[in-house]
Coordinates of C-alpha atoms and ligand atoms in Angstrom, one line a residue:
M1 CA -39.0 -41.3 98.1
K2 CA -38.6 -44.4 100.3
E3 CA -39.9 -47.7 98.9
G4 CA -43.4 -48.4 100.0
A5 CA -44.0 -45.0 101.3
W6 CA -46.6 -44.3 98.8
I7 CA -48.8 -47.0 100.1
S8 CA -48.4 -46.0 103.7
S9 CA -49.2 -42.4 103.0
K10 CA -52.1 -43.3 100.7
K11 CA -54.1 -40.3 102.0
V12 CA -51.7 -37.7 100.7
Y13 CA -51.4 -39.5 97.4
F14 CA -55.1 -40.1 96.6
Q15 CA -56.9 -37.3 98.4
E16 CA -54.6 -34.4 98.1
P17 CA -53.3 -34.4 94.6
I18 CA -51.6 -31.0 94.9
K19 CA -49.6 -32.2 97.9
F20 CA -48.7 -35.3 96.1
W21 CA -47.4 -33.4 93.0
E22 CA -45.5 -30.9 95.3
E23 CA -43.8 -33.8 97.0
Q24 CA -42.8 -35.3 93.6
A25 CA -41.6 -31.9 92.2
K26 CA -39.2 -31.6 95.1
E27 CA -37.3 -34.5 93.7
L28 CA -36.2 -32.2 90.8
D29 CA -33.5 -29.6 91.0
W30 CA -35.0 -26.1 91.3
D31 CA -33.2 -22.8 91.0
T32 CA -36.0 -21.1 92.9
M33 CA -38.7 -22.9 94.8
W34 CA -42.4 -22.1 93.9
K35 CA -44.6 -19.9 95.9
L36 CA -47.8 -21.4 94.9
P37 CA -48.1 -25.1 93.9
Y38 CA -51.2 -24.8 91.7
K39 CA -53.3 -21.9 90.3
E40 CA -56.4 -22.4 88.2
K41 CA -58.4 -20.1 86.0
L42 CA -60.0 -22.4 83.5
P43 CA -59.4 -23.3 80.8
Y44 CA -55.9 -22.4 82.1
F45 CA -53.9 -23.7 85.1
K46 CA -50.4 -23.4 86.2
W47 CA -48.1 -25.5 88.3
F48 CA -45.4 -24.4 90.7
V49 CA -45.9 -20.7 90.3
G50 CA -42.9 -18.7 91.1
G51 CA -40.6 -21.7 90.7
K52 CA -37.6 -21.6 88.4
L53 CA -35.6 -24.5 86.8
N54 CA -33.9 -25.7 83.7
A55 CA -34.9 -29.0 82.1
S56 CA -31.4 -29.8 80.6
M57 CA -29.8 -29.3 84.1
N58 CA -32.3 -31.7 85.5
C59 CA -31.5 -34.3 82.9
L60 CA -27.7 -33.8 82.9
D61 CA -25.9 -31.4 85.2
R62 CA -27.4 -32.8 88.4
H63 CA -26.1 -36.3 87.6
L64 CA -22.5 -35.2 87.0
E65 CA -21.4 -35.5 90.6
T66 CA -22.4 -39.1 91.1
R67 CA -23.0 -40.5 87.5
L68 CA -20.3 -38.8 85.4
N69 CA -19.1 -41.9 83.7
K70 CA -22.4 -43.8 83.7
T71 CA -24.1 -44.5 80.4
A72 CA -26.9 -42.1 79.7
L73 CA -27.7 -43.2 76.2
I74 CA -27.2 -46.4 74.2
W75 CA -27.7 -45.9 70.6
V76 CA -28.3 -49.0 68.4
P77 CA -27.9 -48.3 64.6
E78 CA -29.9 -50.4 62.2
P79 CA -27.0 -51.9 60.1
T80 CA -25.8 -54.9 62.1
K81 CA -22.2 -54.3 61.2
E82 CA -22.3 -51.0 63.0
K83 CA -21.8 -51.5 66.8
P84 CA -24.0 -49.8 69.4
I85 CA -22.7 -46.6 70.8
K86 CA -22.7 -45.7 74.5
I87 CA -22.7 -42.1 75.6
T88 CA -21.9 -41.3 79.2
Y89 CA -23.6 -38.5 81.2
K90 CA -20.4 -36.5 80.9
E91 CA -20.2 -36.9 77.1
L92 CA -23.9 -36.2 76.7
H93 CA -23.6 -33.1 78.8
E94 CA -20.7 -31.9 76.6
K95 CA -22.5 -32.6 73.4
V96 CA -25.6 -30.8 74.5
N97 CA -23.7 -27.8 75.8
K98 CA -21.8 -27.5 72.5
F99 CA -25.0 -27.8 70.5
A100 CA -26.6 -25.2 72.8
N101 CA -23.6 -22.8 72.1
L102 CA -24.0 -23.4 68.3
L103 CA -27.7 -22.5 68.5
K104 CA -26.8 -19.4 70.4
R105 CA -24.2 -18.5 67.8
L106 CA -27.1 -18.8 65.3
K107 CA -28.9 -16.2 67.3
V108 CA -31.5 -18.6 68.8
K109 CA -33.0 -17.0 71.9
K110 CA -35.4 -17.9 74.7
G111 CA -38.9 -18.5 73.3
D112 CA -37.8 -19.1 69.7
V113 CA -39.2 -22.2 68.1
V114 CA -36.6 -24.6 66.7
S115 CA -37.9 -27.4 64.4
I116 CA -36.2 -30.8 64.7
Y117 CA -36.6 -33.3 61.9
L118 CA -34.3 -36.1 62.9
P119 CA -34.4 -39.9 62.8
M120 CA -33.6 -42.0 65.8
I121 CA -29.9 -41.0 66.3
P122 CA -28.3 -39.6 69.4
E123 CA -28.5 -36.0 68.0
V124 CA -32.4 -36.1 68.3
I125 CA -32.0 -36.3 72.1
I126 CA -29.0 -33.9 72.1
S127 CA -30.8 -31.3 70.1
M128 CA -33.9 -31.4 72.3
L129 CA -31.8 -30.9 75.4
A130 CA -29.7 -28.2 73.7
C131 CA -32.9 -26.2 73.0
S132 CA -34.1 -26.6 76.6
R133 CA -30.7 -25.5 77.8
I134 CA -31.1 -22.0 76.2
G135 CA -34.9 -21.8 76.6
A136 CA -35.7 -22.4 73.0
I137 CA -38.9 -24.2 72.3
H138 CA -38.3 -27.5 70.4
S139 CA -40.9 -28.7 67.9
V140 CA -39.9 -32.2 66.8
V141 CA -41.5 -33.5 63.6
F142 CA -41.6 -37.3 63.0
S143 CA -38.9 -38.1 60.4
A144 CA -41.2 -40.3 58.4
F145 CA -43.7 -37.5 58.0
S146 CA -43.8 -35.9 54.5
E147 CA -42.3 -32.6 53.4
E148 CA -45.7 -31.0 53.4
A149 CA -46.3 -32.1 57.0
L150 CA -42.9 -30.7 58.0
Q151 CA -43.5 -27.5 56.1
S152 CA -46.9 -26.8 57.7
R153 CA -45.5 -27.4 61.1
M154 CA -42.5 -25.1 60.5
K155 CA -44.9 -22.5 59.2
D156 CA -47.3 -22.7 62.2
G157 CA -44.4 -22.5 64.6
K158 CA -42.7 -19.7 62.6
S159 CA -39.4 -21.5 63.2
K160 CA -36.2 -19.9 61.8
V161 CA -33.9 -22.9 62.5
L162 CA -34.3 -26.5 61.4
I163 CA -32.2 -29.3 62.7
T164 CA -32.1 -32.3 60.4
A165 CA -29.9 -35.2 59.1
D166 CA -28.9 -36.3 55.6
G167 CA -30.9 -39.5 56.2
Y168 CA -31.0 -42.7 58.0
F169 CA -31.2 -46.5 57.7
R170 CA -34.6 -48.3 57.5
K171 CA -35.1 -51.9 56.6
G172 CA -31.6 -52.1 55.3
K173 CA -32.0 -49.2 52.9
K174 CA -30.7 -45.6 53.0
V175 CA -33.6 -43.1 53.5
D176 CA -32.8 -39.6 52.2
L177 CA -34.1 -36.7 54.2
L178 CA -32.5 -33.8 52.4
K179 CA -34.6 -34.0 49.4
K180 CA -37.7 -33.5 51.5
V181 CA -36.1 -30.8 53.6
K182 CA -35.0 -28.8 50.5
K183 CA -38.7 -28.6 49.4
A184 CA -40.1 -28.1 52.8
V185 CA -38.1 -25.1 53.8
K186 CA -39.3 -23.1 50.7
G187 CA -41.9 -20.5 51.6
T188 CA -41.1 -20.8 55.4
K189 CA -39.2 -18.4 57.7
V190 CA -36.4 -21.0 58.2
K191 CA -33.1 -19.3 57.6
K192 CA -30.8 -21.9 58.9
V193 CA -30.7 -25.6 58.4
I194 CA -28.3 -27.6 60.5
V195 CA -27.5 -31.0 58.9
V196 CA -26.2 -33.9 61.0
P197 CA -24.4 -36.5 58.9
R198 CA -25.6 -40.0 59.1
L199 CA -25.2 -41.3 55.6
E200 CA -22.1 -39.1 54.9
K201 CA -23.6 -37.3 52.1
K202 CA -22.4 -33.9 51.0
V203 CA -24.1 -31.1 52.9
P204 CA -25.8 -28.9 50.4
K205 CA -24.7 -25.3 49.8
G206 CA -26.3 -22.9 52.2
F207 CA -26.9 -25.5 54.9
I208 CA -24.8 -25.8 58.0
N209 CA -22.5 -28.8 58.5
Y210 CA -23.1 -29.9 62.1
T211 CA -19.8 -31.8 62.4
K212 CA -17.7 -28.9 61.2
E213 CA -19.4 -26.3 63.3
I214 CA -19.8 -28.2 66.5
R215 CA -16.0 -28.5 66.8
K216 CA -15.7 -24.8 67.3
E217 CA -18.0 -24.6 70.3
K218 CA -17.0 -24.6 74.0
S219 CA -18.2 -27.5 76.1
F220 CA -20.1 -25.5 78.6
C221 CA -23.2 -23.3 78.0
K222 CA -24.7 -21.5 80.9
P223 CA -28.3 -22.7 81.2
K224 CA -31.2 -20.3 80.9
I225 CA -33.2 -20.5 84.1
M226 CA -36.9 -20.8 83.1
K227 CA -40.1 -20.1 84.9
S228 CA -41.9 -23.3 85.7
E229 CA -44.7 -22.3 83.4
D230 CA -42.4 -21.3 80.5
T231 CA -42.9 -23.5 77.4
L232 CA -40.5 -26.3 77.1
F233 CA -41.7 -27.6 73.7
I234 CA -44.6 -27.9 71.3
L235 CA -45.6 -31.1 69.5
Y236 CA -48.1 -31.2 66.7
T237 CA -50.9 -33.7 66.8
S238 CA -53.9 -34.5 64.8
G239 CA -57.4 -33.4 65.7
T240 CA -60.8 -33.3 64.3
T241 CA -60.1 -30.6 61.7
G242 CA -57.6 -30.9 59.0
K243 CA -54.8 -28.8 60.6
P244 CA -52.6 -30.4 63.3
K245 CA -52.4 -28.4 66.4
G246 CA -49.2 -27.5 68.3
V247 CA -49.8 -28.8 71.8
M248 CA -47.8 -26.7 74.3
R249 CA -46.0 -28.0 77.3
D250 CA -44.6 -26.1 80.4
T251 CA -41.3 -26.9 82.0
G252 CA -41.9 -27.6 85.8
G253 CA -45.2 -29.4 85.6
Y254 CA -44.2 -31.6 82.6
L255 CA -40.9 -32.6 84.0
T256 CA -42.5 -33.5 87.3
Q257 CA -45.0 -35.8 85.8
A258 CA -42.5 -37.3 83.2
S259 CA -40.1 -38.1 86.0
T260 CA -42.7 -39.4 88.5
T261 CA -44.5 -41.6 86.1
S262 CA -41.1 -43.0 84.8
K263 CA -40.2 -43.9 88.3
F264 CA -43.5 -45.4 89.6
N265 CA -44.9 -47.0 86.4
F266 CA -41.6 -48.5 85.3
N267 CA -40.1 -48.9 88.7
L268 CA -37.1 -47.2 87.1
H269 CA -34.0 -47.0 89.2
E270 CA -30.8 -45.4 88.3
N271 CA -29.1 -48.6 87.2
D272 CA -31.9 -49.6 84.9
I273 CA -31.8 -49.5 81.2
M274 CA -35.1 -48.4 79.7
W275 CA -36.0 -49.0 76.1
C276 CA -39.1 -47.3 74.8
T277 CA -39.6 -48.2 71.2
A278 CA -41.6 -45.2 70.2
D279 CA -40.0 -42.7 67.8
V280 CA -39.0 -39.4 69.4
G281 CA -41.3 -37.8 66.9
W282 CA -44.2 -38.8 69.1
I283 CA -45.0 -37.7 72.7
T284 CA -44.1 -41.2 74.0
G285 CA -40.6 -40.7 72.8
H286 CA -40.3 -37.2 74.3
T287 CA -41.3 -38.4 77.7
Y288 CA -40.0 -41.9 78.0
S289 CA -37.0 -41.8 75.5
C290 CA -35.7 -38.5 76.8
Y291 CA -37.0 -36.4 79.7
G292 CA -38.3 -39.1 82.1
P293 CA -35.4 -41.6 82.2
L294 CA -32.7 -38.9 82.0
S295 CA -34.2 -36.8 84.8
L296 CA -33.9 -40.0 87.0
G297 CA -30.3 -40.6 85.9
A298 CA -31.2 -43.9 84.3
T299 CA -29.9 -45.2 81.0
L300 CA -32.1 -45.0 77.9
L301 CA -31.7 -47.0 74.7
I302 CA -32.8 -45.8 71.3
Y303 CA -32.8 -47.9 68.1
E304 CA -32.6 -46.4 64.6
G305 CA -34.4 -49.0 62.5
S306 CA -37.2 -51.4 61.8
P307 CA -38.3 -54.3 64.1
D308 CA -37.9 -56.8 61.2
F309 CA -34.4 -56.0 60.1
P310 CA -32.7 -58.2 59.3
N311 CA -35.4 -60.4 60.8
F312 CA -38.1 -60.4 63.5
G313 CA -35.5 -61.4 66.1
R314 CA -33.9 -58.0 66.1
W315 CA -35.7 -56.4 69.1
W316 CA -35.0 -59.5 71.2
K317 CA -31.4 -59.4 70.2
I318 CA -31.2 -55.8 71.2
I319 CA -32.7 -56.6 74.6
Q320 CA -30.3 -59.5 75.1
E321 CA -27.2 -57.7 74.1
N322 CA -27.8 -54.5 76.0
K323 CA -29.5 -56.1 79.0
V324 CA -32.6 -54.0 78.8
N325 CA -34.6 -53.9 82.0
V326 CA -37.7 -51.9 81.1
F327 CA -39.4 -52.4 77.7
Y328 CA -42.2 -50.1 76.6
T329 CA -43.9 -50.7 73.3
A330 CA -47.2 -50.6 71.4
P331 CA -49.9 -53.3 71.0
T332 CA -49.3 -53.2 67.2
A333 CA -45.7 -54.3 67.6
I334 CA -46.8 -57.1 69.9
R335 CA -49.4 -58.3 67.3
L336 CA -46.7 -58.2 64.6
F337 CA -44.4 -60.4 66.7
M338 CA -47.3 -62.8 67.5
K339 CA -47.7 -63.4 63.8
F340 CA -44.0 -63.5 62.7
G341 CA -41.8 -63.6 65.8
E342 CA -42.1 -66.8 67.8
K343 CA -39.4 -68.8 66.0
Y344 CA -36.9 -66.0 66.5
L345 CA -37.9 -65.4 70.1
K346 CA -36.6 -68.9 71.2
K347 CA -33.0 -67.9 70.3
Y348 CA -32.8 -65.1 72.8
N349 CA -32.4 -64.7 76.5
L350 CA -34.7 -61.9 77.9
N351 CA -33.8 -62.5 81.6
S352 CA -32.7 -58.9 82.0
L353 CA -36.3 -57.6 81.7
K354 CA -38.2 -56.7 84.8
I355 CA -41.1 -54.5 83.5
L356 CA -43.1 -54.6 80.4
G357 CA -45.3 -51.6 79.2
T358 CA -47.7 -50.9 76.4
V359 CA -49.2 -47.7 75.0
G360 CA -50.9 -46.1 72.1
E361 CA -54.1 -48.0 71.6
P362 CA -56.2 -50.6 73.5
I363 CA -54.4 -53.8 74.0
D364 CA -56.7 -56.8 73.2
E365 CA -56.7 -59.8 75.5
D366 CA -54.7 -62.1 73.0
A367 CA -51.9 -59.6 72.6
W368 CA -51.8 -59.0 76.4
N369 CA -51.6 -62.7 77.1
W370 CA -48.9 -63.3 74.5
Y371 CA -46.8 -60.4 75.7
F372 CA -47.2 -61.5 79.3
K373 CA -46.5 -65.2 78.6
K374 CA -43.9 -65.1 75.9
I375 CA -42.0 -61.9 76.8
G376 CA -42.8 -61.7 80.5
K377 CA -42.5 -65.5 81.1
S378 CA -45.8 -65.1 83.1
K379 CA -44.1 -63.3 85.9
L380 CA -43.3 -59.7 84.9
P381 CA -45.7 -56.9 85.6
L382 CA -47.3 -55.8 82.3
I383 CA -48.2 -52.1 82.6
D384 CA -50.8 -50.8 80.2
T385 CA -50.6 -47.0 80.1
W386 CA -53.4 -44.8 78.7
W387 CA -52.5 -41.2 77.9
Q388 CA -52.3 -38.7 75.1
T389 CA -50.1 -36.1 73.4
E390 CA -52.2 -33.6 75.4
T391 CA -51.5 -35.2 78.8
G392 CA -47.8 -35.3 78.3
A393 CA -47.2 -38.4 80.5
N394 CA -49.0 -41.6 81.7
V395 CA -52.4 -41.0 83.2
I396 CA -54.2 -44.3 83.6
N397 CA -52.3 -47.5 84.2
S398 CA -51.4 -50.5 86.3
L399 CA -48.6 -50.0 88.8
P400 CA -45.9 -52.6 89.4
G401 CA -46.5 -54.4 92.7
V402 CA -50.0 -52.9 92.9
G403 CA -52.0 -53.8 89.8
P404 CA -54.7 -54.2 88.7
F405 CA -53.2 -56.1 85.6
I406 CA -56.5 -56.9 84.0
P407 CA -56.0 -57.7 80.3
S408 CA -57.8 -55.0 78.2
Y409 CA -58.3 -52.6 81.2
A410 CA -55.9 -49.7 81.2
G411 CA -56.1 -49.7 85.0
K412 CA -56.6 -46.8 87.5
P413 CA -55.8 -43.2 87.3
F414 CA -52.2 -42.5 88.4
P415 CA -51.9 -41.1 92.0
G416 CA -52.8 -37.4 92.0
I417 CA -54.9 -37.5 88.9
K418 CA -58.7 -37.5 88.9
M419 CA -60.6 -39.1 86.0
A420 CA -64.3 -39.6 85.5
I421 CA -66.7 -41.1 83.0
V422 CA -69.6 -38.8 82.2
N423 CA -72.6 -38.7 79.9
G424 CA -73.2 -36.0 77.2
K425 CA -74.4 -33.7 79.9
G426 CA -71.3 -34.0 81.9
N427 CA -72.9 -36.1 84.7
K428 CA -71.0 -39.2 86.0
V429 CA -72.4 -42.4 84.6
R430 CA -73.0 -45.5 86.7
V431 CA -70.6 -48.4 87.0
G432 CA -70.2 -50.4 83.8
K433 CA -71.9 -47.8 81.6
P434 CA -69.8 -46.3 78.8
G435 CA -69.4 -42.6 78.5
H436 CA -66.9 -39.8 77.9
L437 CA -63.6 -40.0 79.7
V438 CA -62.8 -36.6 81.3
Q439 CA -60.2 -35.3 83.7
L440 CA -61.2 -33.2 86.7
S441 CA -59.6 -30.4 88.6
P442 CA -56.8 -30.2 89.8
F443 CA -55.5 -30.9 86.3
A444 CA -52.3 -33.0 86.3
P445 CA -49.0 -31.2 85.9
G446 CA -48.1 -32.7 82.6
M447 CA -51.2 -31.5 80.9
L448 CA -51.1 -29.2 77.9
Q449 CA -50.9 -25.5 78.5
G450 CA -52.6 -24.5 75.3
V451 CA -52.5 -24.8 71.5
F452 CA -49.7 -22.9 70.0
R453 CA -50.8 -19.5 68.8
N454 CA -54.5 -20.6 68.8
K455 CA -56.4 -19.9 72.0
K456 CA -59.7 -20.5 70.4
R457 CA -58.8 -23.9 69.3
Y458 CA -57.6 -24.9 72.7
K459 CA -60.8 -23.8 74.3
E460 CA -63.1 -25.4 71.7
T461 CA -61.3 -28.7 71.5
Y462 CA -60.8 -29.5 75.1
W463 CA -63.0 -27.3 77.2
S464 CA -66.3 -26.7 75.3
K465 CA -68.2 -29.9 75.7
F466 CA -68.1 -30.1 79.5
K467 CA -68.0 -27.4 82.0
N468 CA -64.6 -27.3 83.9
K469 CA -63.8 -30.8 82.7
Y470 CA -61.0 -31.7 80.3
D471 CA -62.4 -33.7 77.4
T472 CA -60.1 -36.5 76.3
S473 CA -62.3 -37.4 73.2
D474 CA -62.0 -41.0 74.3
G475 CA -64.9 -43.3 75.3
A476 CA -64.5 -45.6 78.4
F477 CA -66.3 -47.4 81.2
M478 CA -65.4 -48.2 84.7
D479 CA -65.8 -51.4 86.7
K480 CA -66.9 -51.5 90.3
D481 CA -63.4 -51.3 91.6
G482 CA -62.6 -48.1 89.6
N483 CA -60.7 -49.8 86.8
I484 CA -61.1 -48.1 83.5
R485 CA -61.5 -49.8 80.1
L486 CA -61.1 -47.6 77.0
T487 CA -63.5 -48.1 74.1
G488 CA -61.8 -45.8 71.5
R489 CA -61.9 -42.3 70.2
I490 CA -65.2 -40.5 70.0
D491 CA -64.0 -37.8 67.6
D492 CA -62.8 -38.3 64.0
V493 CA -59.3 -39.4 65.0
I494 CA -58.1 -42.9 64.2
K495 CA -55.2 -44.8 65.5
V496 CA -53.2 -46.7 62.9
A497 CA -50.6 -48.9 64.4
G498 CA -50.8 -46.7 67.5
H499 CA -50.1 -43.5 65.4
R500 CA -52.7 -40.7 65.6
L501 CA -54.2 -39.7 62.3
S502 CA -56.9 -37.2 61.5
T503 CA -59.6 -38.3 59.0
A504 CA -60.1 -34.8 58.0
E505 CA -56.4 -34.3 57.1
M506 CA -56.5 -37.4 54.9
E507 CA -59.8 -36.2 53.3
N508 CA -58.3 -32.8 52.5
A509 CA -55.4 -34.5 50.7
L510 CA -58.0 -36.4 48.6
D511 CA -60.2 -33.4 48.1
D512 CA -57.3 -31.4 46.7
D513 CA -57.1 -33.8 43.7
D514 CA -58.8 -32.3 40.6
C515 CA -60.7 -35.5 40.0
V516 CA -62.3 -35.7 43.5
N517 CA -65.5 -33.9 44.4
E518 CA -65.7 -35.2 47.9
A519 CA -64.2 -37.9 50.1
A520 CA -64.8 -39.5 53.5
I521 CA -62.4 -41.5 55.5
V522 CA -63.4 -44.2 58.0
S523 CA -61.4 -46.9 59.8
V524 CA -61.8 -50.6 59.7
P525 CA -60.4 -53.1 62.2
D526 CA -57.1 -54.6 61.3
K527 CA -55.5 -57.7 62.9
I528 CA -52.0 -56.2 63.2
R529 CA -52.4 -52.4 63.0
G530 CA -55.5 -52.1 65.2
E531 CA -57.4 -50.0 62.7
V532 CA -56.6 -48.8 59.1
P533 CA -58.2 -46.1 57.0
V534 CA -60.3 -46.7 53.9
A535 CA -61.8 -43.9 51.7
F536 CA -65.2 -43.3 50.0
V537 CA -64.7 -41.0 47.1
V538 CA -67.2 -39.2 44.9
L539 CA -65.5 -38.3 41.6
E540 CA -65.8 -34.9 40.0
K541 CA -64.5 -36.1 36.7
G542 CA -62.9 -39.1 35.2
K543 CA -63.8 -42.7 35.8
P544 CA -63.0 -45.2 38.6
S545 CA -59.9 -47.2 37.8
D546 CA -57.0 -48.9 39.5
V547 CA -54.7 -46.3 38.2
L548 CA -56.8 -43.5 39.8
K549 CA -56.9 -45.5 43.0
K550 CA -53.2 -45.8 43.1
K551 CA -52.8 -42.1 42.5
L552 CA -55.1 -41.1 45.3
V553 CA -53.5 -43.6 47.7
N554 CA -50.2 -41.9 46.9
D555 CA -51.7 -38.4 47.2
V556 CA -52.4 -39.2 50.9
R557 CA -49.0 -40.8 51.6
V558 CA -47.2 -37.8 50.0
R559 CA -49.3 -35.3 52.0
I560 CA -49.0 -36.9 55.4
G561 CA -46.5 -39.8 55.3
P562 CA -46.4 -43.5 54.7
I563 CA -48.3 -44.3 57.9
A564 CA -51.4 -42.8 56.2
S565 CA -51.7 -45.7 53.7
L566 CA -55.3 -46.2 52.6
K567 CA -56.2 -49.8 52.6
E568 CA -59.0 -49.4 50.0
I569 CA -60.8 -46.8 48.0
Y570 CA -64.5 -47.2 47.2
F571 CA -65.9 -44.9 44.4
V572 CA -69.5 -44.0 45.1
D573 CA -72.1 -41.6 43.7
D574 CA -73.0 -39.8 46.9
L575 CA -72.0 -39.7 50.7
P576 CA -74.6 -40.0 53.5
K577 CA -75.1 -36.5 55.0
T578 CA -77.1 -34.8 57.6
R579 CA -79.2 -31.7 56.9
S580 CA -76.4 -29.5 58.1
G581 CA -74.1 -31.2 55.5
K582 CA -72.1 -33.3 57.9
I583 CA -70.8 -36.5 56.4
M584 CA -72.1 -39.5 58.5
R585 CA -68.9 -41.5 58.7
R586 CA -70.4 -43.7 61.3
I587 CA -72.9 -45.1 58.8
L588 CA -70.2 -45.8 56.3
K589 CA -68.2 -47.7 59.0
S590 CA -71.3 -49.8 59.9
L591 CA -71.7 -50.7 56.2
L592 CA -68.1 -51.8 56.0
I593 CA -68.0 -53.9 59.1
G594 CA -71.5 -55.3 58.4
E595 CA -73.1 -53.7 61.4
K596 CA -76.9 -53.0 61.4
I597 CA -77.7 -49.4 60.5
K598 CA -79.8 -47.9 63.3
S599 CA -81.6 -45.1 61.5
T600 CA -81.2 -43.0 58.3
T601 CA -83.9 -40.5 59.2
T602 CA -81.6 -37.7 60.0
L603 CA -80.0 -37.9 56.5
V604 CA -81.0 -35.7 53.5
N605 CA -80.1 -38.5 51.2
P606 CA -81.0 -41.8 52.8
E607 CA -81.2 -43.5 49.5
C608 CA -77.5 -43.4 49.0
V609 CA -76.9 -45.8 51.9
K610 CA -78.6 -48.8 50.1
K611 CA -76.7 -47.9 47.0
I612 CA -73.4 -48.0 48.8
E613 CA -74.3 -51.2 50.5
D614 CA -75.1 -52.9 47.2
G615 CA -71.9 -51.6 45.7
L616 CA -69.9 -53.0 48.6
Ligands
LIG701 C1 -54.9 -41.6 72.0 C2 -53.8 -40.6 72.2 C3 -50.2 -42.0 74.8 C4 -49.0 -41.6 74.0 C5 -49.1 -42.1 72.6 C6 -50.4 -41.8 71.9 C7 -55.2 -43.9 72.4 C8 -53.3 -44.3 74.0 C9 -54.0 -46.1 75.0 C10 -54.2 -47.2 75.8 C11 -56.3 -47.4 74.9 C12 -55.0 -45.7 74.1 C13 -56.4 -43.0 73.0 C14 -55.8 -41.7 73.1 N1 -54.6 -44.6 73.5 N2 -52.9 -45.2 74.9 N3 -53.2 -47.7 76.7 N4 -55.3 -47.9 75.7 N5 -56.2 -46.4 74.1 O1 -50.7 -40.5 72.0 O2 -51.0 -40.1 69.6 O3 -51.9 -38.4 71.3 O4 -53.0 -40.6 71.0 O5 -54.4 -42.9 71.9 O6 -57.5 -43.0 72.0 O7 -56.8 -40.6 73.1 P1 -51.6 -39.8 71.0

């Protein structure tokens, strides 16, 4: 689209969402054009019905003519003695095609789920695109997740193939992945495990050596042409109940929104280098470290390691050395740098930057101002972006050149997306009044298409509270100009350092300990990580002790992963409950942060509140 055209044809963009998205979708390469742009039979809806395309072709093949030797991917390893590796579009195309052929040789077919448990190395991008080339559904599991988390996701997806690595570098140390993998595959349907070497360990017997096998493959694999609504990937995310759900994504709609938002939100042109610091294990990494920038023919950068290795100057060094133009990160990282980073910052030249972005949790004014002043030198557009695993791509944001750029306000709905703030009955609330953030029809093309193998859960989670409105589970309010400010999750999901964790999942991990009768998790504010989980535990047997505390903290870390680190455990005699048996976590939270308790009349055991308060 021509520059500025979106302002002059405002009408199309804001009042006719379907037309807007159609216009955007035309920027992709389609094998067959769609017959119907949008079809809705709630809770389901489809985009570009009748259209056919392949995602890997849109990220690779279509760039070969004009961008053959252009860098598609820059990979920065953590050890400073290893040099960054640049992979051109030609090379990436070849690697993806070879990998796709290997998957085919292993009998992976269209619609099969392939699990990917890889760190931030080029093969994570290569394997996702290889799956999409042959129509296999990828299911990436964050490499810092535990073996149990990996196992439950492989079981739910019924994957037969797992792609992993022997390990990776983190904070200067070698992290082993194979130990976890060996345990995780037991009891699943996984028959084949492909191991990418990173630490040059020996590939265990029975596992497939990637380096050895990939050499045998041809460098072209005929792409599988997919229907627009065919599933491109699933990605598990936490919800209110203990079990993570596999959020399903289509091909045509998702790619359209991933590409369009990359272009408009980050003003991403083909000669730009984009660095989104999120791990590919999260949706942010899928959309802005893979599909979005590659579909536009830009260059993406991924970094293997930790922001503080060997010191807090590492990220700025990466930006300087690789001339990064678009930098997208989370408020937690900004707060970390505010605390530890200033003295390192001075050493580096960040003049290559042109756009800054943030995502994952609300950005407070202090962090916004620091990011804008210190990194953006008070002149770069700072784009806050609100969205979710379920929405697939950015939904509410500021736009470069347009705004609104108000610290702590996420901004306005992206063109072509309708958001509203409603009360419990589903009616719009007045300006300034907080309520539930919902999305209205026509639903954006990147939106989830269901929960994998669980129609009931899809319906109940997103479509049961409000009729014909998608429930985001977030609270928000709107100012008179239509700018939206988020107030946090309304359900029992907490965001720790921008990562989404379910309180129920952590509680289950505690409940499974023989000593524990019952547990409740709530979050408390944290200066760096936004919020952190703490537990209230009622013991079944044994006595409270530091040893027991340590064991329970470890139980949760082992079950979920190190991001689920309990800050504190309080042993109590009883937990406040309603007559129907629901634990009132909100009361526990109020006690912790010293908020006045409004009422305890709905509780069956109001006396326990005072006892807990005294104990605290
Ligand atoms: C939840 C979704 C978006 C991709 C990464 C997170 C919170 C996300 C913002 C923001 C305020 C935000 C919401 C949302 N959230 N971005 N800019 N301002 N809150 O995806 O892990 O599915 O988490 O993150 O509460 O519902 P996710």
